[in-house]
mmCIF file of C-alpha atoms in Angstrom:
data_model
loop_
_atom_site.group_PDB
_atom_site.id
_atom_site.type_symbol
_atom_site.label_atom_id
_atom_site.label_comp_id
_atom_site.label_asym_id
_atom_site.label_seq_id
_atom_site.Cartn_x
_atom_site.Cartn_y
_atom_site.Cartn_z
ATOM 1 C CA GLY A 1004 108.399 69.895 98.419
ATOM 2 C CA GLU A 1005 110.073 73.264 98.163
ATOM 3 C CA ASN A 1006 111.795 74.800 101.209
ATOM 4 C CA VAL A 1007 112.638 78.513 101.337
ATOM 5 C CA GLU A 1008 114.992 79.959 103.929
ATOM 6 C CA GLN A 1009 115.096 83.745 104.453
ATOM 7 C CA HIS A 1010 117.684 85.872 106.315
ATOM 8 C CA PRO A 1011 117.881 87.965 108.342
ATOM 9 C CA SER A 1012 114.648 87.863 110.334
ATOM 10 C CA THR A 1013 115.130 91.504 111.362
ATOM 11 C CA LEU A 1014 117.170 94.169 109.593
ATOM 12 C CA SER A 1015 117.681 97.705 110.852
ATOM 13 C CA VAL A 1016 119.299 100.288 108.559
ATOM 14 C CA GLN A 1017 119.761 104.044 108.592
ATOM 15 C CA GLU A 1018 117.555 106.032 106.276
ATOM 16 C CA GLY A 1019 119.353 106.494 102.984
ATOM 17 C CA ASP A 1020 121.439 103.334 103.331
ATOM 18 C CA SER A 1021 120.924 100.123 101.363
ATOM 19 C CA ALA A 1022 119.215 96.952 102.599
ATOM 20 C CA VAL A 1023 119.744 93.405 101.372
ATOM 21 C CA ILE A 1024 117.542 90.410 102.176
ATOM 22 C CA LYS A 1025 118.622 86.924 101.129
ATOM 23 C CA CYS A 1026 116.706 83.730 100.395
ATOM 24 C CA THR A 1027 117.704 80.216 99.461
ATOM 25 C CA TYR A 1028 115.500 77.541 97.942
ATOM 26 C CA SER A 1029 115.828 73.792 97.767
ATOM 27 C CA ASP A 1030 114.152 72.687 94.527
ATOM 28 C CA SER A 1031 116.230 73.266 91.415
ATOM 29 C CA ALA A 1032 113.010 72.999 89.334
ATOM 30 C CA SER A 1033 111.592 76.216 90.837
ATOM 31 C CA ASN A 1034 111.538 78.967 88.214
ATOM 32 C CA TYR A 1035 109.606 81.924 89.613
ATOM 33 C CA PHE A 1036 110.667 84.012 92.612
ATOM 34 C CA PRO A 1037 108.448 86.864 93.808
ATOM 35 C CA TRP A 1038 108.931 89.279 96.684
ATOM 36 C CA TYR A 1039 106.072 90.630 98.770
ATOM 37 C CA LYS A 1040 105.932 93.620 101.085
ATOM 38 C CA GLN A 1041 103.530 93.643 104.014
ATOM 39 C CA GLU A 1042 102.932 96.813 105.980
ATOM 40 C CA LEU A 1043 101.602 96.539 109.498
ATOM 41 C CA GLY A 1044 98.021 95.294 109.511
ATOM 42 C CA LYS A 1045 97.836 95.127 105.715
ATOM 43 C CA ARG A 1046 97.818 92.433 103.072
ATOM 44 C CA PRO A 1047 101.079 91.275 101.406
ATOM 45 C CA GLN A 1048 101.620 92.972 98.067
ATOM 46 C CA LEU A 1049 103.837 91.912 95.194
ATOM 47 C CA ILE A 1050 106.696 94.373 94.701
ATOM 48 C CA ILE A 1051 109.018 92.600 92.258
ATOM 49 C CA ASP A 1052 109.588 89.152 90.820
ATOM 50 C CA ILE A 1053 112.177 87.317 88.768
ATOM 51 C CA ARG A 1054 112.121 84.242 86.585
ATOM 52 C CA SER A 1055 114.888 81.686 86.266
ATOM 53 C CA ASN A 1056 115.903 82.826 82.777
ATOM 54 C CA VAL A 1057 116.972 86.223 84.141
ATOM 55 C CA GLY A 1058 119.823 87.016 86.528
ATOM 56 C CA GLU A 1059 118.775 90.461 87.689
ATOM 57 C CA LYS A 1060 115.769 92.751 87.546
ATOM 58 C CA LYS A 1061 115.403 96.362 88.671
ATOM 59 C CA ASP A 1062 112.488 98.645 89.385
ATOM 60 C CA GLN A 1063 113.541 102.091 90.578
ATOM 61 C CA ARG A 1064 115.091 101.620 94.043
ATOM 62 C CA ILE A 1065 114.520 97.892 94.283
ATOM 63 C CA ALA A 1066 116.313 95.068 92.512
ATOM 64 C CA VAL A 1067 116.340 91.309 92.721
ATOM 65 C CA THR A 1068 119.213 89.018 91.799
ATOM 66 C CA LEU A 1069 119.087 85.284 91.191
ATOM 67 C CA ASN A 1070 121.878 82.722 91.305
ATOM 68 C CA LYS A 1071 120.423 79.452 89.998
ATOM 69 C CA THR A 1072 123.607 77.481 90.559
ATOM 70 C CA ALA A 1073 123.710 78.372 94.232
ATOM 71 C CA LYS A 1074 119.886 78.384 94.511
ATOM 72 C CA HIS A 1075 119.682 81.748 96.139
ATOM 73 C CA PHE A 1076 118.073 85.084 95.348
ATOM 74 C CA SER A 1077 118.245 88.476 97.025
ATOM 75 C CA LEU A 1078 116.258 91.682 97.337
ATOM 76 C CA HIS A 1079 118.194 94.948 97.258
ATOM 77 C CA ILE A 1080 116.674 98.244 98.317
ATOM 78 C CA THR A 1081 118.775 101.372 97.770
ATOM 79 C CA GLU A 1082 118.355 104.833 99.307
ATOM 80 C CA THR A 1083 115.966 103.486 101.919
ATOM 81 C CA GLN A 1084 113.076 105.674 103.059
ATOM 82 C CA PRO A 1085 110.749 105.498 106.079
ATOM 83 C CA GLU A 1086 107.976 104.035 103.914
ATOM 84 C CA ASP A 1087 110.202 101.024 103.201
ATOM 85 C CA SER A 1088 109.658 99.875 106.801
ATOM 86 C CA ALA A 1089 107.641 96.641 106.528
ATOM 87 C CA VAL A 1090 107.924 92.864 106.548
ATOM 88 C CA TYR A 1091 109.283 91.424 103.319
ATOM 89 C CA PHE A 1092 108.642 87.850 102.162
ATOM 90 C CA CYS A 1093 110.419 85.939 99.448
ATOM 91 C CA ALA A 1094 108.743 82.989 97.750
ATOM 92 C CA ALA A 1095 109.378 80.274 95.200
ATOM 93 C CA THR A 1096 107.184 78.275 92.868
ATOM 94 C CA PRO A 1097 106.106 74.813 93.918
ATOM 95 C CA SER A 1098 108.107 71.842 92.786
ATOM 96 C CA GLY A 1099 106.745 69.647 90.021
ATOM 97 C CA GLY A 1100 105.133 72.470 88.077
ATOM 98 C CA GLY A 1101 101.720 71.805 89.582
ATOM 99 C CA ALA A 1102 98.944 74.089 90.766
ATOM 100 C CA ASP A 1103 99.890 74.087 94.424
ATOM 101 C CA GLY A 1104 100.801 77.424 95.897
ATOM 102 C CA LEU A 1105 103.946 79.441 96.387
ATOM 103 C CA THR A 1106 106.264 78.499 99.252
ATOM 104 C CA PHE A 1107 107.205 81.517 101.347
ATOM 105 C CA GLY A 1108 110.176 82.370 103.510
ATOM 106 C CA LYS A 1109 109.468 83.336 107.109
ATOM 107 C CA GLY A 1110 109.866 87.027 106.471
ATOM 108 C CA THR A 1111 112.263 89.877 107.237
ATOM 109 C CA HIS A 1112 111.201 92.815 109.351
ATOM 110 C CA LEU A 1113 112.939 95.828 107.819
ATOM 111 C CA ILE A 1114 113.267 98.829 110.120
ATOM 112 C CA ILE A 1115 114.394 102.165 108.695
ATOM 113 C CA GLN A 1116 116.010 104.300 111.369
ATOM 114 C CA PRO A 1117 115.631 108.085 110.886
ATOM 115 C CA ASP B 1427 89.938 97.664 94.611
ATOM 116 C CA ALA B 1428 91.883 94.378 94.590
ATOM 117 C CA GLY B 1429 88.915 92.272 93.382
ATOM 118 C CA ILE B 1430 89.166 89.931 96.332
ATOM 119 C CA THR B 1431 87.375 90.211 99.646
ATOM 120 C CA GLN B 1432 87.456 88.132 102.787
ATOM 121 C CA SER B 1433 84.788 87.848 105.433
ATOM 122 C CA PRO B 1434 84.601 88.249 108.285
ATOM 123 C CA ARG B 1435 87.575 90.540 108.966
ATOM 124 C CA HIS B 1436 87.682 89.613 112.632
ATOM 125 C CA LYS B 1437 86.162 86.728 114.549
ATOM 126 C CA VAL B 1438 86.352 85.395 118.069
ATOM 127 C CA THR B 1439 85.068 81.891 118.585
ATOM 128 C CA GLU B 1440 85.087 79.228 121.257
ATOM 129 C CA THR B 1441 87.119 76.047 121.240
ATOM 130 C CA GLY B 1442 85.266 73.172 119.621
ATOM 131 C CA THR B 1443 82.945 75.244 117.448
ATOM 132 C CA PRO B 1444 82.979 75.100 113.653
ATOM 133 C CA VAL B 1445 84.018 78.263 111.821
ATOM 134 C CA THR B 1446 83.776 79.168 108.140
ATOM 135 C CA LEU B 1447 85.789 81.891 106.462
ATOM 136 C CA ARG B 1448 84.832 83.171 103.046
ATOM 137 C CA CYS B 1449 86.939 84.399 100.161
ATOM 138 C CA HIS B 1450 85.167 86.077 97.263
ATOM 139 C CA GLN B 1451 86.812 87.215 94.018
ATOM 140 C CA THR B 1452 85.551 89.180 91.054
ATOM 141 C CA GLU B 1453 88.591 88.532 88.827
ATOM 142 C CA ASN B 1454 87.436 85.156 87.454
ATOM 143 C CA HIS B 1455 90.815 83.630 88.368
ATOM 144 C CA ARG B 1456 90.982 79.868 88.331
ATOM 145 C CA TYR B 1457 93.426 79.420 91.210
ATOM 146 C CA MET B 1458 92.656 80.242 94.833
ATOM 147 C CA TYR B 1459 94.618 79.617 98.009
ATOM 148 C CA TRP B 1460 94.238 79.775 101.777
ATOM 149 C CA TYR B 1461 97.263 80.629 103.911
ATOM 150 C CA ARG B 1462 97.708 81.212 107.589
ATOM 151 C CA GLN B 1463 100.189 83.720 108.945
ATOM 152 C CA ASP B 1464 101.814 83.273 112.336
ATOM 153 C CA PRO B 1465 104.784 85.088 113.895
ATOM 154 C CA GLY B 1466 108.000 83.258 113.121
ATOM 155 C CA HIS B 1467 106.347 81.025 110.520
ATOM 156 C CA GLY B 1468 105.581 83.358 107.672
ATOM 157 C CA LEU B 1469 102.785 82.311 105.341
ATOM 158 C CA ARG B 1470 101.911 78.621 105.226
ATOM 159 C CA LEU B 1471 99.607 77.030 102.674
ATOM 160 C CA ILE B 1472 96.502 75.334 104.071
ATOM 161 C CA HIS B 1473 94.531 74.330 100.967
ATOM 162 C CA TYR B 1474 94.288 75.435 97.380
ATOM 163 C CA SER B 1475 91.864 75.156 94.495
ATOM 164 C CA TYR B 1476 92.504 74.822 90.773
ATOM 165 C CA GLY B 1477 88.899 75.006 89.656
ATOM 166 C CA VAL B 1478 85.311 74.527 90.738
ATOM 167 C CA LYS B 1479 85.152 71.499 93.033
ATOM 168 C CA ASP B 1480 88.893 70.890 92.498
ATOM 169 C CA THR B 1481 90.858 71.310 95.711
ATOM 170 C CA ASP B 1482 93.928 69.866 97.344
ATOM 171 C CA LYS B 1483 95.841 69.979 100.606
ATOM 172 C CA GLY B 1484 98.731 72.223 101.459
ATOM 173 C CA GLU B 1485 101.427 72.079 104.094
ATOM 174 C CA VAL B 1486 99.195 72.608 107.155
ATOM 175 C CA SER B 1487 95.804 71.156 106.225
ATOM 176 C CA ASP B 1488 95.005 69.145 109.369
ATOM 177 C CA GLY B 1489 91.829 70.417 111.022
ATOM 178 C CA TYR B 1490 90.741 72.396 107.955
ATOM 179 C CA SER B 1491 88.482 71.668 105.009
ATOM 180 C CA VAL B 1492 87.589 73.735 101.950
ATOM 181 C CA SER B 1493 84.917 73.960 99.326
ATOM 182 C CA ARG B 1494 84.607 75.722 96.001
ATOM 183 C CA SER B 1495 81.176 75.426 94.422
ATOM 184 C CA LYS B 1496 81.561 78.557 92.289
ATOM 185 C CA THR B 1497 84.552 80.169 90.597
ATOM 186 C CA GLU B 1498 84.233 83.272 92.744
ATOM 187 C CA ASP B 1499 83.960 81.685 96.206
ATOM 188 C CA PHE B 1500 86.437 79.627 98.204
ATOM 189 C CA LEU B 1501 85.394 78.680 101.728
ATOM 190 C CA LEU B 1502 87.677 77.561 104.538
ATOM 191 C CA THR B 1503 86.123 75.626 107.411
ATOM 192 C CA LEU B 1504 87.677 74.857 110.753
ATOM 193 C CA GLU B 1505 85.760 71.760 111.679
ATOM 194 C CA SER B 1506 86.294 72.073 115.442
ATOM 195 C CA ALA B 1507 88.323 75.160 116.292
ATOM 196 C CA THR B 1508 91.329 74.845 118.604
ATOM 197 C CA SER B 1509 93.520 77.502 120.203
ATOM 198 C CA SER B 1510 96.373 76.526 117.856
ATOM 199 C CA GLN B 1511 94.225 77.775 114.975
ATOM 200 C CA THR B 1512 94.295 81.329 116.318
ATOM 201 C CA SER B 1513 95.935 83.114 113.412
ATOM 202 C CA VAL B 1514 95.541 85.565 110.570
ATOM 203 C CA TYR B 1515 94.119 83.863 107.498
ATOM 204 C CA PHE B 1516 94.808 85.165 104.010
ATOM 205 C CA CYS B 1517 93.143 84.163 100.801
ATOM 206 C CA ALA B 1518 95.016 84.659 97.530
ATOM 207 C CA ILE B 1519 94.126 84.363 93.864
ATOM 208 C CA SER B 1520 96.198 83.900 90.746
ATOM 209 C CA GLU B 1521 95.658 83.549 87.014
ATOM 210 C CA SER B 1522 98.508 81.094 86.560
ATOM 211 C CA PRO B 1523 99.040 77.735 88.274
ATOM 212 C CA GLY B 1524 101.272 77.882 91.304
ATOM 213 C CA GLY B 1525 101.005 81.649 91.417
ATOM 214 C CA ARG B 1526 103.601 81.978 88.664
ATOM 215 C CA ASP B 1527 102.459 85.477 87.794
ATOM 216 C CA GLY B 1528 102.092 86.508 91.414
ATOM 217 C CA TYR B 1529 99.247 86.494 93.865
ATOM 218 C CA THR B 1530 96.687 89.040 94.832
ATOM 219 C CA PHE B 1531 95.904 88.684 98.511
ATOM 220 C CA GLY B 1532 92.725 89.489 100.372
ATOM 221 C CA SER B 1533 92.799 91.738 103.417
ATOM 222 C CA GLY B 1534 92.901 88.835 105.836
ATOM 223 C CA THR B 1535 90.725 87.456 108.624
ATOM 224 C CA ARG B 1536 91.992 87.651 112.188
ATOM 225 C CA LEU B 1537 90.622 84.614 114.020
ATOM 226 C CA THR B 1538 90.897 84.181 117.761
ATOM 227 C CA VAL B 1539 89.914 80.875 119.355
ATOM 228 C CA VAL B 1540 89.285 81.134 123.101
#
């Protein structure tokens, strides 16, 4: 099945700086890559996603890039703010195109230092 | 709200007892999933469902069973709870197979096995 590796596990940045979280996946058949944000004690929520026919997608201060050849994708957050502090998870679609669920990375704890 | 609720929100149970967690959705989505979340492991798929009475195993299904007798309800049962099953359990729903348009998560159930 699919395997998703996520780095770093913890990332601390100064408020206003940029943050980058990277993920790699193993199955070249995967074609959908979402990112979820989970605030402390809350449910994960979808913040942005990208499909394999697109190389980059932006939504205000967040962007995701995808390199299919290298099988990696990244989340970029610019002008970080205190409310960006959370755990971020990347995910990939299951192999084989079936109904089984997304495979998640282990998460990155993003800390925004004031 | 999100159209998906989990119950109970918190539960403490004794080793060896059976436990059932409930996920209820009002979105009429075909696909439902149970994940567990543990520090350092991210979100791992336990079981999923692709229709009424149609279920299958995920990555960490040992010790768990599921049932889906109605579109709106997906039950997760720990047949004989063990301390290793202490975790936060999240239910998720999606319109597309494999969560290819993203998931909506429930608020989670924090289960402690003593």
